[in-house]
Coordinates of C-alpha atoms in Angstrom, one line a residue:
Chain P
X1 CA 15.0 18.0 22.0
X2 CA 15.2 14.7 20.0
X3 CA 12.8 12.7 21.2
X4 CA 11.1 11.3 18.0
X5 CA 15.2 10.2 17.0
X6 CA 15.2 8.7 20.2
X7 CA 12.6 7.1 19.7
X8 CA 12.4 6.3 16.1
X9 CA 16.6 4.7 16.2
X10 CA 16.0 1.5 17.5
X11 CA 17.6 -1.0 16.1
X12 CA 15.4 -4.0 14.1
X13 CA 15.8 -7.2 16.6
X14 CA 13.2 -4.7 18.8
X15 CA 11.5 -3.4 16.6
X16 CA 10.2 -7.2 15.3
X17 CA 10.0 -8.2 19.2
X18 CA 7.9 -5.4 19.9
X19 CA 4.5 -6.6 20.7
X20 CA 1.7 -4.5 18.5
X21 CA -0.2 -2.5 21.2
X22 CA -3.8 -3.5 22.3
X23 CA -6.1 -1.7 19.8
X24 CA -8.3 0.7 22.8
X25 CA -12.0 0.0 20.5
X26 CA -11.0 -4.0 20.3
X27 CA -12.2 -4.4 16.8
X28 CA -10.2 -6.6 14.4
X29 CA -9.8 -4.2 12.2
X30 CA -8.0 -1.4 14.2
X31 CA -5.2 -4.6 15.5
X32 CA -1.5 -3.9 14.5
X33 CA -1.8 -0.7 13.3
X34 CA -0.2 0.9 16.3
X35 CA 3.7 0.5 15.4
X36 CA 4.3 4.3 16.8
X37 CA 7.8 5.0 14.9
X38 CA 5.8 4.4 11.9
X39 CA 2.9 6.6 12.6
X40 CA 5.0 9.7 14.1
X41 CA 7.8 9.3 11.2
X42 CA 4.0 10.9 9.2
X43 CA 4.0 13.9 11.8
X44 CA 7.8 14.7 11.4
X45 CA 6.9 16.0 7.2
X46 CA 4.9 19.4 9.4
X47 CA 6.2 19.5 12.7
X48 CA 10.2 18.6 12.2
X49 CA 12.8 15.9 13.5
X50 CA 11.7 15.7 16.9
X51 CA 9.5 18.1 17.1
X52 CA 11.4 21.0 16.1
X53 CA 10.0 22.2 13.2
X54 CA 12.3 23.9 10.7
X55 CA 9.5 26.5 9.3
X56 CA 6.2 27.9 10.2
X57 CA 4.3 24.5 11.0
X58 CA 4.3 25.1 15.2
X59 CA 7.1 22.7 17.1
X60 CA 5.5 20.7 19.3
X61 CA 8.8 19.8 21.2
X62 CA 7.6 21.2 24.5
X63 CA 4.8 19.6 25.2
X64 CA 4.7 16.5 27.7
X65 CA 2.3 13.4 26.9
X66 CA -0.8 14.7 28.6
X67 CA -0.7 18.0 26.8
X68 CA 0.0 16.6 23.3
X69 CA -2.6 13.3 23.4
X70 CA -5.1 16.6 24.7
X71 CA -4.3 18.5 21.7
X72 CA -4.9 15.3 19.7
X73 CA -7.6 14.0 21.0
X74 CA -9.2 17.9 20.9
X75 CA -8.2 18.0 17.3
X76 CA -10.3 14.9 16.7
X77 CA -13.4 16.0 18.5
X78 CA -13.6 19.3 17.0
X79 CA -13.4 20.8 20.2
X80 CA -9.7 22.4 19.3
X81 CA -10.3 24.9 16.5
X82 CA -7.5 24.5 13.5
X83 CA -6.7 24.6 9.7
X84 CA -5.2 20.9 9.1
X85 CA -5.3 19.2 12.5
X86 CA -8.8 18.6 12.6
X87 CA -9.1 16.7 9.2
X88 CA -6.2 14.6 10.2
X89 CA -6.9 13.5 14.1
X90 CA -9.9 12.1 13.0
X91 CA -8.2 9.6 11.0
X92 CA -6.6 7.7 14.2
X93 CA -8.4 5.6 16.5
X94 CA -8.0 6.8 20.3
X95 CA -5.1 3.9 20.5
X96 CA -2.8 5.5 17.9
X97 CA -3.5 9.1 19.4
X98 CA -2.1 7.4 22.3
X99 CA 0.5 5.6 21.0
X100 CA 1.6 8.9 18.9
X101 CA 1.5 11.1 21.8
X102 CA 3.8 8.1 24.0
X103 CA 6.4 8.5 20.7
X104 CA 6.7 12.2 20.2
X105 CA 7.0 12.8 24.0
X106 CA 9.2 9.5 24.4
X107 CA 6.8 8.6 27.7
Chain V
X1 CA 11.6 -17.1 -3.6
X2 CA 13.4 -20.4 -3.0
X3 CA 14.9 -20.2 -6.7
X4 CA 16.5 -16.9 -5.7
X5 CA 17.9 -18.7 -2.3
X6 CA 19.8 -21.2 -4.4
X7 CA 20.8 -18.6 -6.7
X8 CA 22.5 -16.6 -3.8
X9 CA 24.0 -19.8 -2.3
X10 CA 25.6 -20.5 -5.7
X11 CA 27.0 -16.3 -5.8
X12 CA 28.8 -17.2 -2.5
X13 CA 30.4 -20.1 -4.0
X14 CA 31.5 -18.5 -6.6
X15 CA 33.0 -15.6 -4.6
X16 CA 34.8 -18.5 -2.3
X17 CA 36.7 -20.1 -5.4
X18 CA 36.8 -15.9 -6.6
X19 CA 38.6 -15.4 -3.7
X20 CA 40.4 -18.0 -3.4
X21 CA 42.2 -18.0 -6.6
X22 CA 42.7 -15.1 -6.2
X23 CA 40.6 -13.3 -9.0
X24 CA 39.7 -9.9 -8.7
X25 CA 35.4 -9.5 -9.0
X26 CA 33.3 -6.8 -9.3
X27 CA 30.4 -8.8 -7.3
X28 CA 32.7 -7.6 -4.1
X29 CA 31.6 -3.8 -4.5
X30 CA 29.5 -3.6 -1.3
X31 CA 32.1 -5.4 0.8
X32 CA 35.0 -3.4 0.2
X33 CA 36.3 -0.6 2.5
X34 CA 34.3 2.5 0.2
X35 CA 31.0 0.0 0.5
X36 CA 28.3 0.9 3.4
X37 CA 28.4 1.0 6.9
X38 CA 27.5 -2.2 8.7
X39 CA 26.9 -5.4 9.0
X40 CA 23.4 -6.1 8.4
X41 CA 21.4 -7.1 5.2
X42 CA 22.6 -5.1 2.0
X43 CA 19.7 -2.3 1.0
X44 CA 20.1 -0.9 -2.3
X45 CA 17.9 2.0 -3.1
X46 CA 17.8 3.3 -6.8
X47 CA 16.6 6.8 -7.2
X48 CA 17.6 10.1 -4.6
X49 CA 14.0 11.6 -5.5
X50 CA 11.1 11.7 -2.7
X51 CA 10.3 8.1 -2.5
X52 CA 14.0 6.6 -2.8
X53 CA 16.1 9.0 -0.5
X54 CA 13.3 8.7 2.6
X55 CA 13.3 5.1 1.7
X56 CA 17.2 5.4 2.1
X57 CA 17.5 7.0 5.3
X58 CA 14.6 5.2 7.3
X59 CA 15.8 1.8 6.3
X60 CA 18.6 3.0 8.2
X61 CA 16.6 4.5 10.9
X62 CA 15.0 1.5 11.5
X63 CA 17.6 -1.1 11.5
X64 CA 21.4 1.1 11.9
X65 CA 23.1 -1.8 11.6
X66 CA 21.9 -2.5 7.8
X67 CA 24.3 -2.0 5.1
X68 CA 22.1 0.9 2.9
X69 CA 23.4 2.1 -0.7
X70 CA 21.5 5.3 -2.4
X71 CA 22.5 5.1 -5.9
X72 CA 21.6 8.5 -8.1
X73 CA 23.0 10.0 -11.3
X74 CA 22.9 13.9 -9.9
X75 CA 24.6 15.2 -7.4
X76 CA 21.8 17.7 -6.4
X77 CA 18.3 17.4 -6.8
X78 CA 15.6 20.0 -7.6
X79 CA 12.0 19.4 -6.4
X80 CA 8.8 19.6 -8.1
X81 CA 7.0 20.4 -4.9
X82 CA 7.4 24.2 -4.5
X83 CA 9.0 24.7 -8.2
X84 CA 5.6 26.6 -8.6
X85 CA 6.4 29.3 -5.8
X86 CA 9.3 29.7 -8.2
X87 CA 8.1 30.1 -11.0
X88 CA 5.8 33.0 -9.1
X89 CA 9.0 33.9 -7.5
X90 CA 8.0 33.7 -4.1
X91 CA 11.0 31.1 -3.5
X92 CA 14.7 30.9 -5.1
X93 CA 16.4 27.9 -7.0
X94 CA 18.5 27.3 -4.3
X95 CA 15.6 26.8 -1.8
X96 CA 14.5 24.0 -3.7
X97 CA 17.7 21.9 -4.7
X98 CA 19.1 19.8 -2.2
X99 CA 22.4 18.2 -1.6
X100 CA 23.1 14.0 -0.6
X101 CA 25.5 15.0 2.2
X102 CA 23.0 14.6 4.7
X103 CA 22.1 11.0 3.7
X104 CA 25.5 10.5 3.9
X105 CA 25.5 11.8 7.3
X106 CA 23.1 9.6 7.9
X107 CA 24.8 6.5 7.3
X108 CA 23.8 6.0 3.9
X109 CA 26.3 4.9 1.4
X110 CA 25.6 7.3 -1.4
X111 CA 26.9 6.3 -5.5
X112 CA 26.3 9.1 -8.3
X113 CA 25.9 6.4 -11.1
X114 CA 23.4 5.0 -13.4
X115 CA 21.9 2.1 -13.4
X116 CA 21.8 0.1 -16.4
X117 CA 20.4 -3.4 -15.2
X118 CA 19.0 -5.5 -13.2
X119 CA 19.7 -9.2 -12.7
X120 CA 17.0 -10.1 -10.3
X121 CA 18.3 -14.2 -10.2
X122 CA 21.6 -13.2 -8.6
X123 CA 20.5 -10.3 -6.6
X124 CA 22.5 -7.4 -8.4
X125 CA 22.1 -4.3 -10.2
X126 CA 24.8 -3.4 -13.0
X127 CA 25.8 0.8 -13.5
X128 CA 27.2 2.2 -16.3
X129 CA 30.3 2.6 -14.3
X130 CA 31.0 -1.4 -14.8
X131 CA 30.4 -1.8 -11.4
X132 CA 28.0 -4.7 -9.9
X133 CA 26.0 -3.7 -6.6
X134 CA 24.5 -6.9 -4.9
X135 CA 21.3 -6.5 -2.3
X136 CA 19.5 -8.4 -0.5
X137 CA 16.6 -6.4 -1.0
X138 CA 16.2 -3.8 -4.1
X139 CA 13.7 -0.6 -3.5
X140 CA 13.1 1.2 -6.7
X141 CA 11.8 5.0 -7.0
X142 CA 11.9 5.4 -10.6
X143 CA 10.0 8.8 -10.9
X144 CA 8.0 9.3 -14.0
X145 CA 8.8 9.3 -17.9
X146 CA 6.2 11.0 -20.2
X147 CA 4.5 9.6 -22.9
X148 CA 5.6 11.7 -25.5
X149 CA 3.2 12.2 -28.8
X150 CA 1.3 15.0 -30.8
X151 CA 4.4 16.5 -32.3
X152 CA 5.3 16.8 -28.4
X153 CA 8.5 14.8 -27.9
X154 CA 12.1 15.4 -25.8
X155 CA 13.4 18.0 -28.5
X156 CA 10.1 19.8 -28.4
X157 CA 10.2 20.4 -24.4
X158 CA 13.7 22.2 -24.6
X159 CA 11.9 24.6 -26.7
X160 CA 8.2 24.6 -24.6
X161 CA 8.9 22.7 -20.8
X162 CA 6.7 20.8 -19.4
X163 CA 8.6 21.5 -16.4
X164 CA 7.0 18.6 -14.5
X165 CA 10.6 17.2 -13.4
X166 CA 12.6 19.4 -11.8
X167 CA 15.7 21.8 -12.7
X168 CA 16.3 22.4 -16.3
X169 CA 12.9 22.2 -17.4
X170 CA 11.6 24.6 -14.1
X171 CA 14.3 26.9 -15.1
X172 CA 13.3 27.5 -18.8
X173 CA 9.6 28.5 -17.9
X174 CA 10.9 30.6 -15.6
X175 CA 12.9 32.5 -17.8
X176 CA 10.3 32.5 -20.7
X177 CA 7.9 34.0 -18.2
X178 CA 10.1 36.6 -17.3
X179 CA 10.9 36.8 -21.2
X180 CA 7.0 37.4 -22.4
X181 CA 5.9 40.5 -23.2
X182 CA 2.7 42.3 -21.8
X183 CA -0.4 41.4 -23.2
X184 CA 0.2 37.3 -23.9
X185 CA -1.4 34.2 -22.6
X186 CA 0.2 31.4 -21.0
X187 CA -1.1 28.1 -22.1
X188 CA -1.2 25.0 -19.6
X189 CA -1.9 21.9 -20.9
X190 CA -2.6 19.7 -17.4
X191 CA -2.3 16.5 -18.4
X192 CA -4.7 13.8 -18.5
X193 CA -4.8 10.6 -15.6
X194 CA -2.8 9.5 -13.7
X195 CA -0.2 11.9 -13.3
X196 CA 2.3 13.0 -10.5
X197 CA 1.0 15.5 -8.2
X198 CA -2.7 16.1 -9.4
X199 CA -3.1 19.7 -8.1
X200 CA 0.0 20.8 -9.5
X201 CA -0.7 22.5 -12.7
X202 CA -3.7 24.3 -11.2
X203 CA -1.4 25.3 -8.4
X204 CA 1.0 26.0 -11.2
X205 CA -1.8 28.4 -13.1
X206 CA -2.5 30.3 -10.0
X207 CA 1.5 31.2 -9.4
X208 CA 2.1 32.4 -12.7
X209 CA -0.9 34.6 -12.5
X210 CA 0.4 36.0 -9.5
X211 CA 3.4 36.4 -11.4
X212 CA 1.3 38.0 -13.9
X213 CA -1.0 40.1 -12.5
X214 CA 2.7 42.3 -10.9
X215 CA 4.6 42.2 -13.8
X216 CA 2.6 41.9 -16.5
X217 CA -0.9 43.0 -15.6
X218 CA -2.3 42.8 -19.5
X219 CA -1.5 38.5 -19.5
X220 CA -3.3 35.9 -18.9
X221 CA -3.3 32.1 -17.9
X222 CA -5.3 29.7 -20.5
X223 CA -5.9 25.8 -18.6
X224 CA -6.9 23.8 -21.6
X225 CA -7.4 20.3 -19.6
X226 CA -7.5 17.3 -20.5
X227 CA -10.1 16.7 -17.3
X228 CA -13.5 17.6 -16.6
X229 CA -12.3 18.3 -12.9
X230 CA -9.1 18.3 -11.1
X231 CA -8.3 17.9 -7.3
X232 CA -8.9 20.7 -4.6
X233 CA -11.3 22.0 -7.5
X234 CA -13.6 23.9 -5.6
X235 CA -10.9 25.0 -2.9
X236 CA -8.9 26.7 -6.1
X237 CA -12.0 28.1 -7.9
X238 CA -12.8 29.7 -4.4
X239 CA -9.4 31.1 -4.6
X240 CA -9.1 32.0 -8.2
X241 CA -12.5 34.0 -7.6
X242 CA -11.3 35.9 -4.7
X243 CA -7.4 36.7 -6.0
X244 CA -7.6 36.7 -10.2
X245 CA -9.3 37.6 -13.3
X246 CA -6.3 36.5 -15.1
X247 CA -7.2 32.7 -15.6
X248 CA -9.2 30.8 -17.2
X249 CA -9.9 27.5 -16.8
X250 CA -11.6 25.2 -19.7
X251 CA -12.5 22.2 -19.2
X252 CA -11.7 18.9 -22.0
X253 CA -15.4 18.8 -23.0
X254 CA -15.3 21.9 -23.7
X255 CA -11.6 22.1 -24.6
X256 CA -11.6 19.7 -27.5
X257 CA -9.3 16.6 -27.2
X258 CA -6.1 17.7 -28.2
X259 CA -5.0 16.7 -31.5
X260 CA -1.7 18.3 -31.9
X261 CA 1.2 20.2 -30.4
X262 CA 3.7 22.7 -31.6
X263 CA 6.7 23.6 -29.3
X264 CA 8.5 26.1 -32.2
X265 CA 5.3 28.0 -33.0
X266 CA 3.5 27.9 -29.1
X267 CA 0.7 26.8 -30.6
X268 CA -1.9 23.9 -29.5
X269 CA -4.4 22.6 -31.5
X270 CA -7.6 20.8 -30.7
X271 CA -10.2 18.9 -32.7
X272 CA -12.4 22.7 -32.1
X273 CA -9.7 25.5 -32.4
X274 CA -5.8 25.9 -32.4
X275 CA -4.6 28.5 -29.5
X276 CA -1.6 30.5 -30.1
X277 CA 0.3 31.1 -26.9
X278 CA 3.0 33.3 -25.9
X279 CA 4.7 30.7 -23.5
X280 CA 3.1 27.4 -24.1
X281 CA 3.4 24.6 -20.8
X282 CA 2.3 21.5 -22.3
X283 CA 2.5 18.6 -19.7
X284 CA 2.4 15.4 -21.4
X285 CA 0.5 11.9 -20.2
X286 CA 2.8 9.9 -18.0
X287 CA 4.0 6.9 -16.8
X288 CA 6.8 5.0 -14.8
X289 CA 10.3 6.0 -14.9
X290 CA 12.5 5.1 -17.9
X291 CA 14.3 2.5 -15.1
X292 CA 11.2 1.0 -14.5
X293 CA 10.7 -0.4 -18.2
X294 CA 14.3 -1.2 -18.1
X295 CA 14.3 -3.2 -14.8
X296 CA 10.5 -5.0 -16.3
X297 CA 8.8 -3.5 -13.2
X298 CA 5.8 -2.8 -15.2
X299 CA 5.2 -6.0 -16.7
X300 CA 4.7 -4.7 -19.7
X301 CA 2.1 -2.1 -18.7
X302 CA 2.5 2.0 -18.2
X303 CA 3.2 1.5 -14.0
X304 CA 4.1 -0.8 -11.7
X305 CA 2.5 -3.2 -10.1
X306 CA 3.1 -3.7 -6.3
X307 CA 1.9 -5.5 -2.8
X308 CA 0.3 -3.0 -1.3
X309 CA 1.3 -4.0 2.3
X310 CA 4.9 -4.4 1.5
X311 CA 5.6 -2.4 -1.9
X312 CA 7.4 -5.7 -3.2
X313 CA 6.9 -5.6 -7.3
X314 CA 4.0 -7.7 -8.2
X315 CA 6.1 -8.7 -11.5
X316 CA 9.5 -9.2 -9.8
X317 CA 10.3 -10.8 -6.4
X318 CA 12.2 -9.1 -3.9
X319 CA 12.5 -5.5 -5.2
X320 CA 9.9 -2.9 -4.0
X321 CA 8.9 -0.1 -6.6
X322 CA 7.7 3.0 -4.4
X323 CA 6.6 7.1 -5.7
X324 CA 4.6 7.9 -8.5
X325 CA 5.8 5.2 -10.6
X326 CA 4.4 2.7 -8.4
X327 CA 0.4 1.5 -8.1
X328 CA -0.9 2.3 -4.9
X329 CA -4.6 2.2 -5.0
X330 CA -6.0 5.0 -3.4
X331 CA -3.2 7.4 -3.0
X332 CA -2.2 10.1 -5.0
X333 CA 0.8 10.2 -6.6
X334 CA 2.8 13.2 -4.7
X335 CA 5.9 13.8 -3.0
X336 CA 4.2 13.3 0.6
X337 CA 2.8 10.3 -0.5
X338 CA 6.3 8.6 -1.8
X339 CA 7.5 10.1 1.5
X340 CA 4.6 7.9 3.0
X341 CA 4.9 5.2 0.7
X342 CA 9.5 5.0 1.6
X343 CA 8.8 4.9 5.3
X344 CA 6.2 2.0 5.2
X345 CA 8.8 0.3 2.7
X346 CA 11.2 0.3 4.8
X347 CA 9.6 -1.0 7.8
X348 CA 8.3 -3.9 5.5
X349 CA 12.1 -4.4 4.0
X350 CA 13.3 -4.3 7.3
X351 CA 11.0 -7.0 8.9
X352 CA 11.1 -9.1 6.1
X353 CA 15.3 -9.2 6.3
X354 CA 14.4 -9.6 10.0
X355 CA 12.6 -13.4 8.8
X356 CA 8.7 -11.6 9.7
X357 CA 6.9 -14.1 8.0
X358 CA 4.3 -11.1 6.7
X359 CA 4.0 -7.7 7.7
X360 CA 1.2 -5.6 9.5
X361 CA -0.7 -3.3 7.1
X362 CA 0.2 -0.1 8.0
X363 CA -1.5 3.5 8.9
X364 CA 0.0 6.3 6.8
X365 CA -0.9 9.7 5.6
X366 CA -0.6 12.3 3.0
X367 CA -0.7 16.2 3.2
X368 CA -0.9 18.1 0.2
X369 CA -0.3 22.4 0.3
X370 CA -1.2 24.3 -2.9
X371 CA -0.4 28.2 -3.0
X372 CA -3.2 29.9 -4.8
X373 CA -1.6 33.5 -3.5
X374 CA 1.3 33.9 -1.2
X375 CA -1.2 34.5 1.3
X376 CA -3.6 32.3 0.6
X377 CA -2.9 28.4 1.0
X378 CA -5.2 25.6 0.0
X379 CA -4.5 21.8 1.4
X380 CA -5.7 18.0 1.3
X381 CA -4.7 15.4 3.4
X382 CA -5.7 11.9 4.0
X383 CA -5.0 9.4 6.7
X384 CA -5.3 5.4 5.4
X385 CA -5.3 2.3 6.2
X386 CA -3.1 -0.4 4.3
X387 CA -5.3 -3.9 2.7
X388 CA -4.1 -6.0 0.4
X389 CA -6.4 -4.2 -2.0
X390 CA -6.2 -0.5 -1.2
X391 CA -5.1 2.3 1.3
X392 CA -8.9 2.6 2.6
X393 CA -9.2 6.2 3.6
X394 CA -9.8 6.7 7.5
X395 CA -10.0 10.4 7.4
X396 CA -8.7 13.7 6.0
X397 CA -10.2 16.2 3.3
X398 CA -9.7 19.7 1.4
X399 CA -10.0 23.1 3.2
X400 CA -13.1 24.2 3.9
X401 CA -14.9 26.5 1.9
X402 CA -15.4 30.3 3.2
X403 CA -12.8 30.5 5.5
X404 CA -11.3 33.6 6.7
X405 CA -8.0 35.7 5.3
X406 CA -6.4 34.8 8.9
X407 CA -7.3 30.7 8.0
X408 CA -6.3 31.2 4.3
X409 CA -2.6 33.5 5.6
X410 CA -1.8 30.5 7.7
X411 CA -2.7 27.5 5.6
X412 CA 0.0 29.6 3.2
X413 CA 2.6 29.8 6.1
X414 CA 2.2 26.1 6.7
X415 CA 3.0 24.7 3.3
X416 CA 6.2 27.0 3.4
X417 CA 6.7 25.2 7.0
X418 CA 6.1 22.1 5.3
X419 CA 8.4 22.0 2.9
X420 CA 11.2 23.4 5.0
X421 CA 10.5 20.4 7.3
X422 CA 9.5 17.3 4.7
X423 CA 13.0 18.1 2.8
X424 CA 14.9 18.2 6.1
X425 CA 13.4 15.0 6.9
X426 CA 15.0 13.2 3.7
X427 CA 17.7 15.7 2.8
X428 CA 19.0 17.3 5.6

C-alpha cells in the first residue's frame, strides 16, 4: 500500500487551490494548520512511506480511517497505553487527527 | 524583491542576444539535455545532508513538475544520527552511509560539486567545476563548521575527532576505542550552546561505555561539560544508574572552564586541573556551515538568520537556509528537526513559486531516540506550531521516568525502526 504517495504527489496548482480545512474547535489560532500532506510527511520519519515501515516502528498500512483516527484520538486521551504516541497525539487538535487519519488512509 | 525581477528580466535578455549570436554560456546549465526533469520553477538545493536532500525530494513531491537540482560534493553520505550505535558497535558503517541514487530516482537532478558562490542579484550559484546553476529559488543546508580554538584546530582533530560530522572523523574514534588498552578513560568534551543534536554526546558516553564495560571492563567514560545540564538529563541519569558505573559525568561548574586542549598528548586542561585521557573526544563550539559565511547567510553573525514561516534568509532574499545552521527559535537543532524544517521549506518554496502571496504557518514535529543500552531507549519529541516568532510547542516530552524493561526494550527497537525509516524517507 502507497497511500501517503498517493496522497502526498499532487501536483502544486492543487495543492494552492486546496481550501485549508475548517479548524473542528473554531479558534483563530488552530485555522490553516490542517494542510494534511504536510502533517503526515511528520508520521512517515516512524511509521515508513505509506505506512510500511522499514524497521521496528509498527506499519500502520492496514488500518482504515475509523481505526487509525481511534488509535489517534486514544493516543491523545490517554486511554491507548504507549511509549511515544501519547506525548505526540496530544499535540494535534481533533481537526488535524482527522485530517491525518483522511491522509494516511487516503479516505 | 522587485530589484531581483529586473535583474532576471535583464539574464533573459542576455541569453536571447547569447543565443542568438550564437555564443556558448554557462548560464544555460539547467536548460540543457543533462539539467532536471521538468518544466516548472528551477529549485536548487545546496547540501545532500538531512535538511537539503528531504528538502530535495519533497519539493518534488509537492510540485513533480518543478525542475529540482541537489548539488553535494560526496557521493555518499554518513550520518551523525546513529554513528553512536557504531561506535558501541551495535550497527555497521554501511548501515549508516547512504547513496543519492534514490533522489535521483526520485526525480532529482543530483551534481557532485562544490559550490563556490553565490550571486544572489542574478539568481545563480557558481561551483568549482566553472559551471553556473541558475534558480528561481535557492534552499541552503549548510551543516555546521566548528569554532576551532584552545590549541584545538583541523590538524588537531585528525589526531583526537571530534567526530560530530560524520565518516572520517566517526571512523577514527572508532578505531582508537578499539585501539585503547584496559584500564583508560575516555574523555568527552560536549560542547557548549548551541550545538547540533543536543543529546548526542551523552548518548555518545553511554555507547562507548557499553563498548566498555564488554571489552574493556577496567575503562571508564569522563564528560567534562561545558553545561550545567544537558537534554533528556534525567531520562539518561535514570539510565546510566540502572546500566553503568563506568561514567561519569561532571558538570562545567564543577568542571572548570576549559582553558586548553592537546590532541598529541590527550590531554585537557581546565582553569582547576588538566585530565590525561587515553582517547580524548573533544567536541568543539559550533556554528553555521563554512557555505553559510561564504554565501553571507549569517550576516556576519555565527548562524543564520531566517523567516520562521517560510525559512527565506532574513539577510538574503529568496534563498531559504534550513538544518542546524539555520535559527529556528524553539527547535533543536537535529536531524528530525532539518527533516521537519526541509518539508515545511518546500511547501513554502513551492507556494511562493505558485504566486501565494504568504504562506500558512505550519504544524511540524520532532522525535528524538537516544540508546543508553541496546536495550534500553530514551526519546523526546515535540509537536509545534509555526509564528513569525517561534515554533510554540503544542505538545510532546521525554520518557517517563520508571518505566519498565518491556517500555525501555521497545523505546530501543523504535529508534532502530526510526532510523531505518527517516533515512528511507530522504535516501531511499
Amino acid at each position: 500500500m502507497r497511500k501517503i504517495i498517493k496522497g502526498a504527489v499532487v501536483g502544486a496548482a492543487l495543492l494552492i487551490a486546496a481550501p485549508a480545512y475548517a479548524s473542528g474547535d473554531g479558534s483563530a489560532a488552530n485555522q490553516g494548520n490542517l494542510n494534511s500532506a504536510l502533517l503526515v510527511s511528520n508520521c512517515v520519519v516512524c511509521h515508513g512511506q505509506g505506512g510500511d515501515s522499514q524497521g521496528h516502528t509498527p506499519s500502520i498500512d492496514g488500518l482504515n480511517r475509523a481505526q487509525m483516527l481511534n488509535a489517534l484520538t486514544e493516543f491523545k486521551s490517554g486511554a491507548r497505553k504507549g511509549t511515544i504516541m501519547t506525548r505526540i497525539a496530544p499535540g494535534y487538535t481533533d481537526a488535524q487527527l482527522e485530517a491525518i487519519a483522511s491522509e494516511l488512509t487516503g479516505n | 524583491m522587485s530589484n531581483n525581477k529586473l535583474n532576471k528580466t535583464s539574464r533573459r535578455d542576455f541569453l536571447k542576444i547569447a543565443g542568438a549570436t550564437g555564443a556558448v554560456s554557462a548560464f544555460a546549465i539547467s536548460g540543457c539535455a543533462m539539467g532536471p526533469s521538468g518544466t516548472g520553477p528551477r529549485v536548487v538545493v545546496v547540501g545532500g545532508g538531512f535538511g537539503g536532500s528531504t528538502a530535495a525530494r519533497y519539493v518534488k513531491k509537492f510540485a513533480p513538475d518543478y525542475r529540482v537540482t541537489l548539488i553535494e560534493p560526496k557521493t555518499s553520505y554518513v550520518t551523525c544520527p546513529f554513528s553512536n550505535p557504531y561506535l558501541g558497535g551495535l550497527v555497521d558503517l554501511k548501515t549508516i552511509t547512504h547513496g543519492y541514487g534514490g533522489l535521483s530516482k526520485a526525480g532529482v537532478h543530483v551534481v557532485h560539486d562544490m559550490v563556490t558562490g553565490l550571486d544572489a542579484a542574478n539568481g545563480t550559484i557558481s561551483l568549482s567545476s566553472g559551471k553556473t546553476v541558475e534558480y528561481d529559488r535557492l534552499i541552503v543546508s549548510p551543516g555546521i563548521d566548528f569554532k576551532w580554538g584552545m590549541g584545538y584546530d583541523e590538524a588537531a582533530s585528525l589526531i583526537s575527532p571530534h567526530a560530530w560530522q560524520g565518516g572520517s572523523q566517526t571512523v577514527l574514534l572508532k578505531k582508537q576505542l578499539e585501539a585503547m588498552d584496559d584500564g583508560g578513560t575516555v574523555i568527552i568534551a560536549p560542547p557548549g550552546n548551541p550545538f547540533r543534536c543536543p543529546p548526542g554526546p551523552y548518548e555518545r558516553a553511554s555507547m562507548i561505555a557499553h563498548y566498555l564495560k564488554a571489552h574493556k571492563p577496567r575503562s571508564k567514560v569522563l564528560i567534562l561539560d561545558r553545561k550545567d545540564k544537558f537534554s533528556k538529563q534525567g531520562a539518561f541519569m535514570e539510565g546510566w544508574k540502572k546500566n553503568y558505573t563506568n561514567i561519569e559525568w561532571v558538570k562545567a561548574t564543577d568542571a572548570g572552564t576549559i582553558t586548553s586542549v592537546d590532541a598529541g598528548a590527550r590531554t585537557i586542561s581546565t582553569e582547576m586541573d588538566t585530565h590525561k585521557a587515553a582517547v580524548l573526544n573533544f567536541i568543539p563550539n559550533q556554528k553555521a556551515g563554512k557555505i553559510a559565511h561564504t554565501m553571507g547567510l549569517t550576516g556576519g553573525g555565527d548562524w543564520c538568520p531566517v523567516d520562521q514561516i517560510t525559512f527565506e534568509s532574513s539577510v538574503i532574499p529568496g534563498v531559504h537556509v534550513i538544518g542546524d545552521a539555520a535559527v529556528v527559535s524553539g527547535m533543536p537543532k537535529s536531524g528530525n528537526a532539518a527533516n521537519s524544517e526541509a518539508k515545511v521549506c518546500a511547501w513554502a518554496v513551492v507556494q511562493l513559486l505558485s504566486g501565494a502571496s504568504e504562506v500558512e504557518p505550519a504544524v511540524t514535529s520532532n522525535t528524538c531516540y537516544s540508546l543508553v543500552t541496546p536495550d534500553y531507549g530514551i526519546s523526546v519529541t515535540a509537536v509545534w506550531k509555526a509564528t513569525p516568532e517561534k515554533y510554540v510547542s503544542q505538545g510532546g516530552g521525554v520518557s517517563p521516568a520508571d518505566q519498565s524493561d518491556g517500555f525501555r526494550k521497545q523505546e530501543a527497537e523504535y529508534a532502530h525502526g526510526w532510523y531505518a525509516n527517516i533515512t528511507h524517507d530522504i535516501w531511499g
